[in-house]
Tab-separated table of C-alpha atoms in Angstrom:
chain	number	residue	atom	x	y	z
A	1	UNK	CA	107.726	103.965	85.853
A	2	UNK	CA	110.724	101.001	85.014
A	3	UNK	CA	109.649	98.973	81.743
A	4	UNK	CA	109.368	95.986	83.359
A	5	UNK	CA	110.041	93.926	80.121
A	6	UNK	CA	112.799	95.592	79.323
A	7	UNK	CA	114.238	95.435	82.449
A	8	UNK	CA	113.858	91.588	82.294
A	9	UNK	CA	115.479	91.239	79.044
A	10	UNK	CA	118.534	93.140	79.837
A	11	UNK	CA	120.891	90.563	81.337
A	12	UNK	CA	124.271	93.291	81.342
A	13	UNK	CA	123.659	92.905	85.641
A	14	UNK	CA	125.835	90.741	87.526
A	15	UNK	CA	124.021	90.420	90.474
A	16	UNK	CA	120.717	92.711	89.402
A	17	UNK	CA	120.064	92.322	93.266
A	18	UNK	CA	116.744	90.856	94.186
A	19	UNK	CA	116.557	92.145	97.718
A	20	UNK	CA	117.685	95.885	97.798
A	21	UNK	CA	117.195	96.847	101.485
A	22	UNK	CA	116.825	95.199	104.700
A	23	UNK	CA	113.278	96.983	104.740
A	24	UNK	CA	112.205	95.134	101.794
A	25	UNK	CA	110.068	92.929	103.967
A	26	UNK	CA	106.781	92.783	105.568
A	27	UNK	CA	105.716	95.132	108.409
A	28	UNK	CA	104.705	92.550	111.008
A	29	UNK	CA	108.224	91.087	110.816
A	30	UNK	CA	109.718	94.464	111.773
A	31	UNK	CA	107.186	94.904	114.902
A	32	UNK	CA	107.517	91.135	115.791
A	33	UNK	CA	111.102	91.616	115.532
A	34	UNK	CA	111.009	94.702	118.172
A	35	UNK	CA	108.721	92.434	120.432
A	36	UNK	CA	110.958	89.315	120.259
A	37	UNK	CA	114.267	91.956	120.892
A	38	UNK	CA	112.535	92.673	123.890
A	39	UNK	CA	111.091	89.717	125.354
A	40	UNK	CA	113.036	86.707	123.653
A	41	UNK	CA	115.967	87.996	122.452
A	42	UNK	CA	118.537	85.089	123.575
A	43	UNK	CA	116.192	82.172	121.980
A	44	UNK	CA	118.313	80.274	119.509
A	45	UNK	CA	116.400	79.379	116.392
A	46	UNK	CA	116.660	77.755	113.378
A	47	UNK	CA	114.590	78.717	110.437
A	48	UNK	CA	114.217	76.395	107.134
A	49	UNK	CA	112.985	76.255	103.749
A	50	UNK	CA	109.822	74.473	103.231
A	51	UNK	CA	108.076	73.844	99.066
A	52	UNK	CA	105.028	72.373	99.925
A	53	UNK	CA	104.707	72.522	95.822
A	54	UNK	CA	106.755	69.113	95.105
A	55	UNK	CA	106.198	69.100	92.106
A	56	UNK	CA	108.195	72.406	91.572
A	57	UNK	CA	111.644	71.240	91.493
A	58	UNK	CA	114.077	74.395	92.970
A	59	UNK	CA	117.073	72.990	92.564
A	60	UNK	CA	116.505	72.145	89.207
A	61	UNK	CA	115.547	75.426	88.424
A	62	UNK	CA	117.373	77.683	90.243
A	63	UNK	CA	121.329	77.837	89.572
A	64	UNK	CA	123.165	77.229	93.156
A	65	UNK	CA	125.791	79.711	92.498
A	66	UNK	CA	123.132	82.612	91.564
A	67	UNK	CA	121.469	82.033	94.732
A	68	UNK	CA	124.408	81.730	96.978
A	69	UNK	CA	125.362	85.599	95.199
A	70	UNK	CA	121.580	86.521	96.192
A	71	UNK	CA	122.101	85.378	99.580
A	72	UNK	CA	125.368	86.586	99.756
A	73	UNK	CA	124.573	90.496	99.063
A	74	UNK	CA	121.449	90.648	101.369
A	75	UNK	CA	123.864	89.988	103.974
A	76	UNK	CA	125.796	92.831	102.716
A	77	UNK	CA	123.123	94.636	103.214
A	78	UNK	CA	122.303	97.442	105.995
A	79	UNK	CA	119.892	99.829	107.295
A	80	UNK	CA	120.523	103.295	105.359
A	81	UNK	CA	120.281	106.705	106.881
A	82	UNK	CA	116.865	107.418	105.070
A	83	UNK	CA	115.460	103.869	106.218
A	84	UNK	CA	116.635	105.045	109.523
A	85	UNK	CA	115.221	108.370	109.965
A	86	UNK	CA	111.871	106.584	108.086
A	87	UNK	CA	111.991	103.866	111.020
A	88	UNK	CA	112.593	106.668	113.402
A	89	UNK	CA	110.290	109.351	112.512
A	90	UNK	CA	107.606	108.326	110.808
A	91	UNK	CA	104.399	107.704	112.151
A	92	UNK	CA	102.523	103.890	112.167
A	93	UNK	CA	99.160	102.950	113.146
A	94	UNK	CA	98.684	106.676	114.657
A	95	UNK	CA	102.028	106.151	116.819
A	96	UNK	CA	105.069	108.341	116.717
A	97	UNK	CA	108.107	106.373	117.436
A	98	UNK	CA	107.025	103.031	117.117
A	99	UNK	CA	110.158	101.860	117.296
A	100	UNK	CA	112.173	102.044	120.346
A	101	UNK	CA	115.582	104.002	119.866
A	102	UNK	CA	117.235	101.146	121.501
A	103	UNK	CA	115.675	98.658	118.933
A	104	UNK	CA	116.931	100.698	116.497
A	105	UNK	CA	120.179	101.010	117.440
A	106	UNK	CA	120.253	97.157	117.100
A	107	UNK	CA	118.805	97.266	113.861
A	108	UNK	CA	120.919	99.827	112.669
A	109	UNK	CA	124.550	97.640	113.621
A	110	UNK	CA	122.587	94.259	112.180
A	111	UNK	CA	124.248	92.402	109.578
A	112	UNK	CA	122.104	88.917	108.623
A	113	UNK	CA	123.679	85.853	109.769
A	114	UNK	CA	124.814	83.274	107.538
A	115	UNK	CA	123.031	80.624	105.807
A	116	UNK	CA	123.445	76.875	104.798
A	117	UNK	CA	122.474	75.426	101.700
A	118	UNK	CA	122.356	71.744	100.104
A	119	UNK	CA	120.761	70.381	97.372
A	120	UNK	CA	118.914	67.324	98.048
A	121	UNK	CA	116.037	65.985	95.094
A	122	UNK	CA	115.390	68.614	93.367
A	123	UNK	CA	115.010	70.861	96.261
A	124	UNK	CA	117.169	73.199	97.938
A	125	UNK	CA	117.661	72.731	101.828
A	126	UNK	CA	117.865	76.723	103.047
A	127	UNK	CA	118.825	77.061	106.803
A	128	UNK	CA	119.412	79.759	108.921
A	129	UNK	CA	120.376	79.952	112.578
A	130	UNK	CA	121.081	82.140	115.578
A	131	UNK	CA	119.303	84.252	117.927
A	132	UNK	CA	116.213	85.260	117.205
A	133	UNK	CA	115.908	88.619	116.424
A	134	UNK	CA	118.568	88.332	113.654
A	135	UNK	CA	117.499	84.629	112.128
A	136	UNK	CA	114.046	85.798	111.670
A	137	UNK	CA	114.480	88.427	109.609
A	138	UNK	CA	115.953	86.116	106.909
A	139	UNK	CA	112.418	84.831	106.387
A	140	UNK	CA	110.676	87.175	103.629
A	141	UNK	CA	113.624	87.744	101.995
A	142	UNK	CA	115.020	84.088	101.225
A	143	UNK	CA	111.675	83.255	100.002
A	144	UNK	CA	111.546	86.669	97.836
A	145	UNK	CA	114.698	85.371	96.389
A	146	UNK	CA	113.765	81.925	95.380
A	147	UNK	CA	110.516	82.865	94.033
A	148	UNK	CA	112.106	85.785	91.849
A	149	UNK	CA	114.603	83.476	90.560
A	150	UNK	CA	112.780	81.424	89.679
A	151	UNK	CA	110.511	83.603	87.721
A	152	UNK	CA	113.894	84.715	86.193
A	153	UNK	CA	114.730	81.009	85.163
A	154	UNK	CA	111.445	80.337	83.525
A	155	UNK	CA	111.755	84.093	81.681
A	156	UNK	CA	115.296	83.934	80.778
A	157	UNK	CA	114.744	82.073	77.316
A	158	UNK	CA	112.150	84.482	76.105
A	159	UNK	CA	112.752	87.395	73.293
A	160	UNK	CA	111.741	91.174	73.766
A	161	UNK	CA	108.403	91.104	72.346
A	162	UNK	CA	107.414	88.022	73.692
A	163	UNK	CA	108.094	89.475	77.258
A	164	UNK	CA	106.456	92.799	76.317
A	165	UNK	CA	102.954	90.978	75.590
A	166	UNK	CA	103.449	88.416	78.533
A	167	UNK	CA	103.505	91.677	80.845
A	168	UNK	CA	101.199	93.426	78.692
A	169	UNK	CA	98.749	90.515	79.444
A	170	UNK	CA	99.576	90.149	83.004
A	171	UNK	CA	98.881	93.975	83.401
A	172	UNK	CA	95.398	93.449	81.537
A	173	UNK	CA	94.779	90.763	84.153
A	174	UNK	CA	95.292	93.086	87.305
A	175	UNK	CA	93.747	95.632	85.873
A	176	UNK	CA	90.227	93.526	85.386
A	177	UNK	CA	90.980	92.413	89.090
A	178	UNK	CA	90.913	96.166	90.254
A	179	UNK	CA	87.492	96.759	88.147
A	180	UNK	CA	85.586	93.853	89.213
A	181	UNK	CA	86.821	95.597	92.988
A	182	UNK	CA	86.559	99.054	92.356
A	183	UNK	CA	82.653	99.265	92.777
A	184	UNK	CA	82.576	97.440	96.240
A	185	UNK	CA	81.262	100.436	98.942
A	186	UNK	CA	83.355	100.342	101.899
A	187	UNK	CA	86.250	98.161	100.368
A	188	UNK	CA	89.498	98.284	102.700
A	189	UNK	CA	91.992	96.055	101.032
A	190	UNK	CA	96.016	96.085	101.451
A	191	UNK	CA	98.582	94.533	99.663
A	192	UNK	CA	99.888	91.650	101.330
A	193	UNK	CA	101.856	89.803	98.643
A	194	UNK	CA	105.971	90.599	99.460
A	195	UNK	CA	106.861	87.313	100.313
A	196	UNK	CA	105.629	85.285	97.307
A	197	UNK	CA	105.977	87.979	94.487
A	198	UNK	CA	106.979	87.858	91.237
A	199	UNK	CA	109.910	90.102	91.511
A	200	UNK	CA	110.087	93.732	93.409
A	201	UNK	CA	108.852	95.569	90.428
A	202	UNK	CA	105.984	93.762	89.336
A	203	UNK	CA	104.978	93.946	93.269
A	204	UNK	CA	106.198	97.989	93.136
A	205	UNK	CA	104.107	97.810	89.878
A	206	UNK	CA	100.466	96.218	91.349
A	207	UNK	CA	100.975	98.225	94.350
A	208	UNK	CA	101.023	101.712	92.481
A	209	UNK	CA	98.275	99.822	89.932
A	210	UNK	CA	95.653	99.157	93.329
A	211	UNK	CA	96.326	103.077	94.619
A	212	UNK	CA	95.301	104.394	91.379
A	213	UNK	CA	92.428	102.182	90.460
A	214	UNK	CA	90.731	102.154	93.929
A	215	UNK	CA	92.032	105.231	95.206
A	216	UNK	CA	90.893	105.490	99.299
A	217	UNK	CA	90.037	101.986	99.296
A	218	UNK	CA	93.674	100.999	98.944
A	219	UNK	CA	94.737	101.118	102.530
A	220	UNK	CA	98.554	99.977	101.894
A	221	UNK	CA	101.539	97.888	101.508
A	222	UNK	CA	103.079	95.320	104.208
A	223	UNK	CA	105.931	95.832	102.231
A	224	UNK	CA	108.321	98.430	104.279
A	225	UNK	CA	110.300	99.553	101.718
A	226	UNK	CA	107.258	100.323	98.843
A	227	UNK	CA	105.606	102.499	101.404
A	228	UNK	CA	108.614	104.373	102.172
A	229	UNK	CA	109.425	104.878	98.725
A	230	UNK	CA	105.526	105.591	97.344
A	231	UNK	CA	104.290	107.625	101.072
A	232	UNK	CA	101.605	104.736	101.340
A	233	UNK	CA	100.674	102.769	105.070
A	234	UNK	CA	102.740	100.357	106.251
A	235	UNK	CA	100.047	97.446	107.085
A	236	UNK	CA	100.695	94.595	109.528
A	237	UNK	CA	100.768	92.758	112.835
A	238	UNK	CA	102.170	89.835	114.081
A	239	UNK	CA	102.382	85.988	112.520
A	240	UNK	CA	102.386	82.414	113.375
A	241	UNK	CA	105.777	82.741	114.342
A	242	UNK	CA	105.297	84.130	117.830
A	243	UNK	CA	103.261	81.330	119.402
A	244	UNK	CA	105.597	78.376	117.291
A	245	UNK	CA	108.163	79.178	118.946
A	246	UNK	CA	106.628	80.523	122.599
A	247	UNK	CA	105.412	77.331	122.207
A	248	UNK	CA	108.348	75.174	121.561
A	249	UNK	CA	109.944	76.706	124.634
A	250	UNK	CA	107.081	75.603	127.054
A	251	UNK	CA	108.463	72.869	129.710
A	252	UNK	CA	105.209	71.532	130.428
A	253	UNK	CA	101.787	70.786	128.747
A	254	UNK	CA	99.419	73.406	130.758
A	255	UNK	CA	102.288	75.896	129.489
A	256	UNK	CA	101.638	74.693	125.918
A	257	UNK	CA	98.341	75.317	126.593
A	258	UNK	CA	98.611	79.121	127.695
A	259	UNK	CA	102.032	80.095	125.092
A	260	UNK	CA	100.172	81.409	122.845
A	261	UNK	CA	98.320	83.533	125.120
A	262	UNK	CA	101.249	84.987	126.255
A	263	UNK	CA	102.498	86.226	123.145
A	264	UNK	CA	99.354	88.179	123.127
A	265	UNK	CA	99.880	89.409	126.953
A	266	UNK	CA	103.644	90.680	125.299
A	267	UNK	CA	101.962	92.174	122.373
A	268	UNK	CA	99.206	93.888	124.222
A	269	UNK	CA	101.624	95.571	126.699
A	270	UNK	CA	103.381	96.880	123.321
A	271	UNK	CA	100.615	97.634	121.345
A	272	UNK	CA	97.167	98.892	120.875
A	273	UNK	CA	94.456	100.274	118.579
A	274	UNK	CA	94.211	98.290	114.864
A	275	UNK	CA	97.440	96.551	116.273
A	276	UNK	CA	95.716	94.300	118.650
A	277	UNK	CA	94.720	92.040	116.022
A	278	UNK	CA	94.517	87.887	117.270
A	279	UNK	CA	95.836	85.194	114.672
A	280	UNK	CA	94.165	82.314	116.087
A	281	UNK	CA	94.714	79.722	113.804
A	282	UNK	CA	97.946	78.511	115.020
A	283	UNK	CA	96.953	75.473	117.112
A	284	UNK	CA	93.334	75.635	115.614
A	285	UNK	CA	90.428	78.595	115.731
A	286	UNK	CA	87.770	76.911	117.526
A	287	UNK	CA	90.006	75.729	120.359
A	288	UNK	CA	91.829	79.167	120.482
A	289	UNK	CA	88.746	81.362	121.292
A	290	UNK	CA	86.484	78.852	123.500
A	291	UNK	CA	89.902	79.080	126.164
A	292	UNK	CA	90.939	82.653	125.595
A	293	UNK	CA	91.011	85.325	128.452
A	294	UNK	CA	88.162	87.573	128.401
A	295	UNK	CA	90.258	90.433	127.418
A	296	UNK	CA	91.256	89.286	124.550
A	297	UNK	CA	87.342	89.969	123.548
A	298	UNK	CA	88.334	93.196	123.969
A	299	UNK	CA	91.002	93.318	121.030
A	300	UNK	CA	89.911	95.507	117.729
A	301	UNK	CA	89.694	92.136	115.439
A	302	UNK	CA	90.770	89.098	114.737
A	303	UNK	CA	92.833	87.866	111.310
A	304	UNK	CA	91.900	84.870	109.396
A	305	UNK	CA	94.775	82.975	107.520
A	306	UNK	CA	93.740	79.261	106.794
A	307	UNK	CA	90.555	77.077	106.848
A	308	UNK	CA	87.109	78.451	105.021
A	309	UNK	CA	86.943	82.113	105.404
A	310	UNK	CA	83.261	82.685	106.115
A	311	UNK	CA	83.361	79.454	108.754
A	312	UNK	CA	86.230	81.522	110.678
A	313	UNK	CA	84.609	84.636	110.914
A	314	UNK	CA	81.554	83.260	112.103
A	315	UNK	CA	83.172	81.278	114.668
A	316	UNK	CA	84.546	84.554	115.630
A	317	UNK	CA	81.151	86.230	115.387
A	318	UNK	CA	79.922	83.893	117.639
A	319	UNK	CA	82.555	84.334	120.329
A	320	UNK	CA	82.724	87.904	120.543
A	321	UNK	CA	78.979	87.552	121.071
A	322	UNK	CA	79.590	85.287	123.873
A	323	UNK	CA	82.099	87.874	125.285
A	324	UNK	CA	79.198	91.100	125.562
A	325	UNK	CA	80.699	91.927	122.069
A	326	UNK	CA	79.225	93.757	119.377
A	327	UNK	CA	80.528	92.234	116.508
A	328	UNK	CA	79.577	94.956	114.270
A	329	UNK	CA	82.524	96.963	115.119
A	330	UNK	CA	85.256	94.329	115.064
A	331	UNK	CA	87.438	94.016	112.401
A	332	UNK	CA	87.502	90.804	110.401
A	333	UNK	CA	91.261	90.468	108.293
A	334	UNK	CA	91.078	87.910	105.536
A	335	UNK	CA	94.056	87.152	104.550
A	336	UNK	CA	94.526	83.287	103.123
A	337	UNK	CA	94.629	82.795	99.249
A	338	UNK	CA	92.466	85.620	98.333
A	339	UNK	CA	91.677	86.257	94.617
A	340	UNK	CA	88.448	89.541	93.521
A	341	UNK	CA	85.748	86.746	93.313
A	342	UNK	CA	86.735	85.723	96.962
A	343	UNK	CA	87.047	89.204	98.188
A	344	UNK	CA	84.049	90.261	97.011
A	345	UNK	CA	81.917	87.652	97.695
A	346	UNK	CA	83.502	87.983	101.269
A	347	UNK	CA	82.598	91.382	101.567
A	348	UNK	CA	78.954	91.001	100.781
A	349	UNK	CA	78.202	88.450	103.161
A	350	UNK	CA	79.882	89.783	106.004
A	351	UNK	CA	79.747	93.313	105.808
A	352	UNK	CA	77.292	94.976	108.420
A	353	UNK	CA	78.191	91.947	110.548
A	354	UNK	CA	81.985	93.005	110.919
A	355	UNK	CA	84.147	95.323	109.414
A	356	UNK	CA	86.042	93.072	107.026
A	357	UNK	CA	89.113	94.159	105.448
A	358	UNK	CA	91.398	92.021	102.910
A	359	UNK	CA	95.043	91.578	102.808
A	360	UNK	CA	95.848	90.391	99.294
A	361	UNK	CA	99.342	87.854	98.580
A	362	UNK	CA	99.907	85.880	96.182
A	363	UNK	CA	97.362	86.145	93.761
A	364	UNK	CA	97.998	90.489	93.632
A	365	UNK	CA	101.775	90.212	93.343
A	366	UNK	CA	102.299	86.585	91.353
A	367	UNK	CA	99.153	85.886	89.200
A	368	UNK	CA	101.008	84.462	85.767
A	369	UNK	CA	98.054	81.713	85.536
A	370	UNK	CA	97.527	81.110	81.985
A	371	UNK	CA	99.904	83.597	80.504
A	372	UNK	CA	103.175	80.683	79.616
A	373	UNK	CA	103.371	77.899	77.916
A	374	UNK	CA	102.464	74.814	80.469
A	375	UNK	CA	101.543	77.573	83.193
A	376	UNK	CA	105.310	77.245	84.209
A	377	UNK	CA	105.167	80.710	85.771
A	378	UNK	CA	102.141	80.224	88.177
A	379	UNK	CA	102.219	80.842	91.804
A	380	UNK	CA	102.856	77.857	94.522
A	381	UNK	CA	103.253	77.218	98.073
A	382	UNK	CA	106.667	78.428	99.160
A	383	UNK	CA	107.376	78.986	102.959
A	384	UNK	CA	110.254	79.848	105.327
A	385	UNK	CA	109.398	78.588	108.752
A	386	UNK	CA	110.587	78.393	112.340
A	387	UNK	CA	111.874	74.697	112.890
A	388	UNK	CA	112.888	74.418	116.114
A	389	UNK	CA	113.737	77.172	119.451
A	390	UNK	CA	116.155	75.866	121.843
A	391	UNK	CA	116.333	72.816	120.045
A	392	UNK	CA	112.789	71.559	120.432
A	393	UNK	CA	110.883	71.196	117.607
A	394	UNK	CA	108.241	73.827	116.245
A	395	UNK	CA	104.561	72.725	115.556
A	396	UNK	CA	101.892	74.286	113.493
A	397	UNK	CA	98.497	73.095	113.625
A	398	UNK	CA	96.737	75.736	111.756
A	399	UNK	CA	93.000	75.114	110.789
A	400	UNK	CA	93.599	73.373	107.090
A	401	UNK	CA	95.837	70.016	108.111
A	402	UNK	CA	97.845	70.577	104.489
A	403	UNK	CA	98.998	73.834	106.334
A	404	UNK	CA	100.267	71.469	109.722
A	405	UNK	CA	104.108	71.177	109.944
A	406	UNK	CA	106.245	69.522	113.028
A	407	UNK	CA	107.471	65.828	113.816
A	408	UNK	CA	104.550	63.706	114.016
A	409	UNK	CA	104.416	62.432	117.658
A	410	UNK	CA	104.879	66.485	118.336
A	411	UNK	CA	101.616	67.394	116.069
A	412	UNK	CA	100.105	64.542	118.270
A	413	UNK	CA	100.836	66.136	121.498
A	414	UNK	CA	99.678	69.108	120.279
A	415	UNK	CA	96.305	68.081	118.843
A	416	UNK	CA	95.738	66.617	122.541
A	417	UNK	CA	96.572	69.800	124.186
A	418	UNK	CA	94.770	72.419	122.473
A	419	UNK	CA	91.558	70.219	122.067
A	420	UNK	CA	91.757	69.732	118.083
A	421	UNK	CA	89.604	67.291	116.605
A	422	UNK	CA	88.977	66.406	113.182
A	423	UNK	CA	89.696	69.261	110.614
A	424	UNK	CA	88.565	69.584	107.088
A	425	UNK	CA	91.533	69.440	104.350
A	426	UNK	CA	91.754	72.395	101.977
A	427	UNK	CA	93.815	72.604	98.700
A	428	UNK	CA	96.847	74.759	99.498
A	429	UNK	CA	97.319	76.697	96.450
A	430	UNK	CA	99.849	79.321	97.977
């Protein structure tokens, strides 16, 4: 196992590259990636940089030229023949070649496309454009490499020892986490934290830290690359992504209305078992499931990734009830700033009513709270988000109205379509 402190201490890398592999990203990007090659794969997009933390100042932080090398070498970077034969062979979900061999011929000739960057007060502007297929896999890593620099930037200063007992104590902190969990019957919990890490290693660290302490109720990594490397589950689905930008290419308002439908009509023609999982929250829960086709009721489960966890899954309760559901065997994925008190308080009230399950971000992989000197190495709100397809503009409505991004006449248009009234405002704390 690396010393992690040590590691961070020793500056004698020039690049010490953040992003080692093209795999070093989240599962669902990888599938949605296969799904877009096949359905969408002429959309132009363009992807940007969004800190919804102001008050964390990037561009003050970060130096421009050691993020342009970042950027630079994960566009050097491409698929190896063991990430290959891993995409190739190995089996996901149950499913022997996922991925399609001409997918993966694709992915296999892929080099990223480039990138523009501007400063602009105290923030960096980070765009990326082309088809989609290629822009969106710039997503997870961009934001892996502004949050690890800037843990770097914030670390740089500090001595040997002092970064042996600030790991020491953030060790001591996960480890409580997985104690306080480690008693919960029937836990099924993944780790869900690539794109807002601390660094690779500390997420390579928690990851083999979760397997050990809770053993078979450690289901997995989204992060490709970490279950390659450690023989663990790949874990994932799809994201918001898919109905922005099915969305933004809609020519009229009743095909607003069904886009994100038809993402899932793609997806289910792809996909089935613990892969036909809905996202609902886009353009708002409620709305979502009161106008959905009947067999979507049918799907294993249903993710929830913004609003109040226990109002989501009762809404969904509700409506798989009013479908000639049984509830009791649908899977409930919480996913949205999940920390053990949460999780566990989650799984009490709804277990026996679904089968929840936990995918854990920020606070697994990033959880310095506490542990520096005016808490300058806690976790916020970083996102890398599809702007605009085609040249219309992308909206996101989600079910917490801090989460809602798009031009405001847009998010107007789209409140009016889907049927979204008022929504109550939640603290966004990653």
């Amino acid at each position: 196992m690396v010393d992690i402190a040590t590691r961070v201490h020793n500056h004698k890398w020039k690049i010490d590259p953040i992003v080692r592999s093209l795999i070093d990203t989240d599962f669902y990007k990888l599938l949605m990636c296969q799904s877009v090659f096949r359905n969408k794969r002429d959309t132009k997009v363009t992807f940007s940089l969004i800190n919804r933390t102001k008050s964390i100042r990037l561009a003050d932080l970060v130096d421009e030229g050691e993020l342009r090398e970042q950027l630079d070498h994960i566009r050097s970077l491409r698929l190896t023949r063991g990430e290959s034969t891993w995409m190739r062979g190995n089996t996901f979900y149950g499913k022997r070649q996922m991925f399609t061999p001409e997918f993966m011929d694709w992915f296999e000739k892929l080099r990223l496309p480039p990138y523009h960057l501007e400063k602009r007060d105290g923030q960096y502007e980070l765009t990326f454009e082309g088809s989609w297929p290629e822009v969106m896999l710039w997503e997870i890593p961009a934001l892996a490499v502004l949050m690890e620099l800037r843990s770097r930037a914030v670390l740089h200063s500090m001595k040997k020892f002092e970064l042996q007992v600030l790991y020491a104590r953030a060790m001591t902190k996960l480890w409580e986490k997985v104690e306080r969990l480690r008693p919960i019957e029937g836990l099924r919990i993944a780790d869900f934290g690539t794109r807002r890490r601390h660094s690779f290693l500390w997420q390579d660290w928690c990851v083999q830290a979760m397997r050990e302490g809770l053993g078979d109720k450690f289901a997995g990594t989204s992060n490709c690359l970490i279950a390659k490397n450690r023989d663990l589950e790949a874990i994932g689905t799809n994201a918001h992504e898919l109905p922005m930008v099915y969305a933004a290419l809609a020519d009229t308002d009743a095909d607003l209305a069904r886009a994100p439908y038809d993402v899932l009509s793609d997806w289910h023609e792809e996909h089935s078992g613990n892969l036909r999982i809905i996202l609902p929250d886009t353009y708002g829960t409620a709305g979502f499931l009161k106008n959905a086709p009947d067999w979507l009721a049918g799907w294993t489960g249903i993710r929830i990734d913004s609003g109040d966890p226990a109002t989501g899954a009762e809404i969904a309760i509700d409506w798989w009830k009013s479908r000639g559901e049984d509830p009791t065997q649908k899977l409930v994925i919480f996913s949205d700033g999940l920390d053990e008190d949460k999780i566990a308080e989650l799984h009490t009230q709804f277990t026996g009513r679904v089968r929840p399950s936990f995918g854990w971000g920020t606070l697994l992989t990033n959880d310095f709270r506490g542990l520096t000197p005016d808490d300058a190495l806690a976790p916020f709100s970083l996102v890398c988000k599809a702007v605009s397809a085609n040249g219309r503009p992308t909206v996101k409505l989600s079910d917490n109205p801090r989460k809602a991004m798009g031009p405001a006449d847009e998010i107007a248009r789209y409140k009016r379509v889907f049927g979204v009234g008022e929504q109550e405002e939640m603290e966004v704390v990653v």
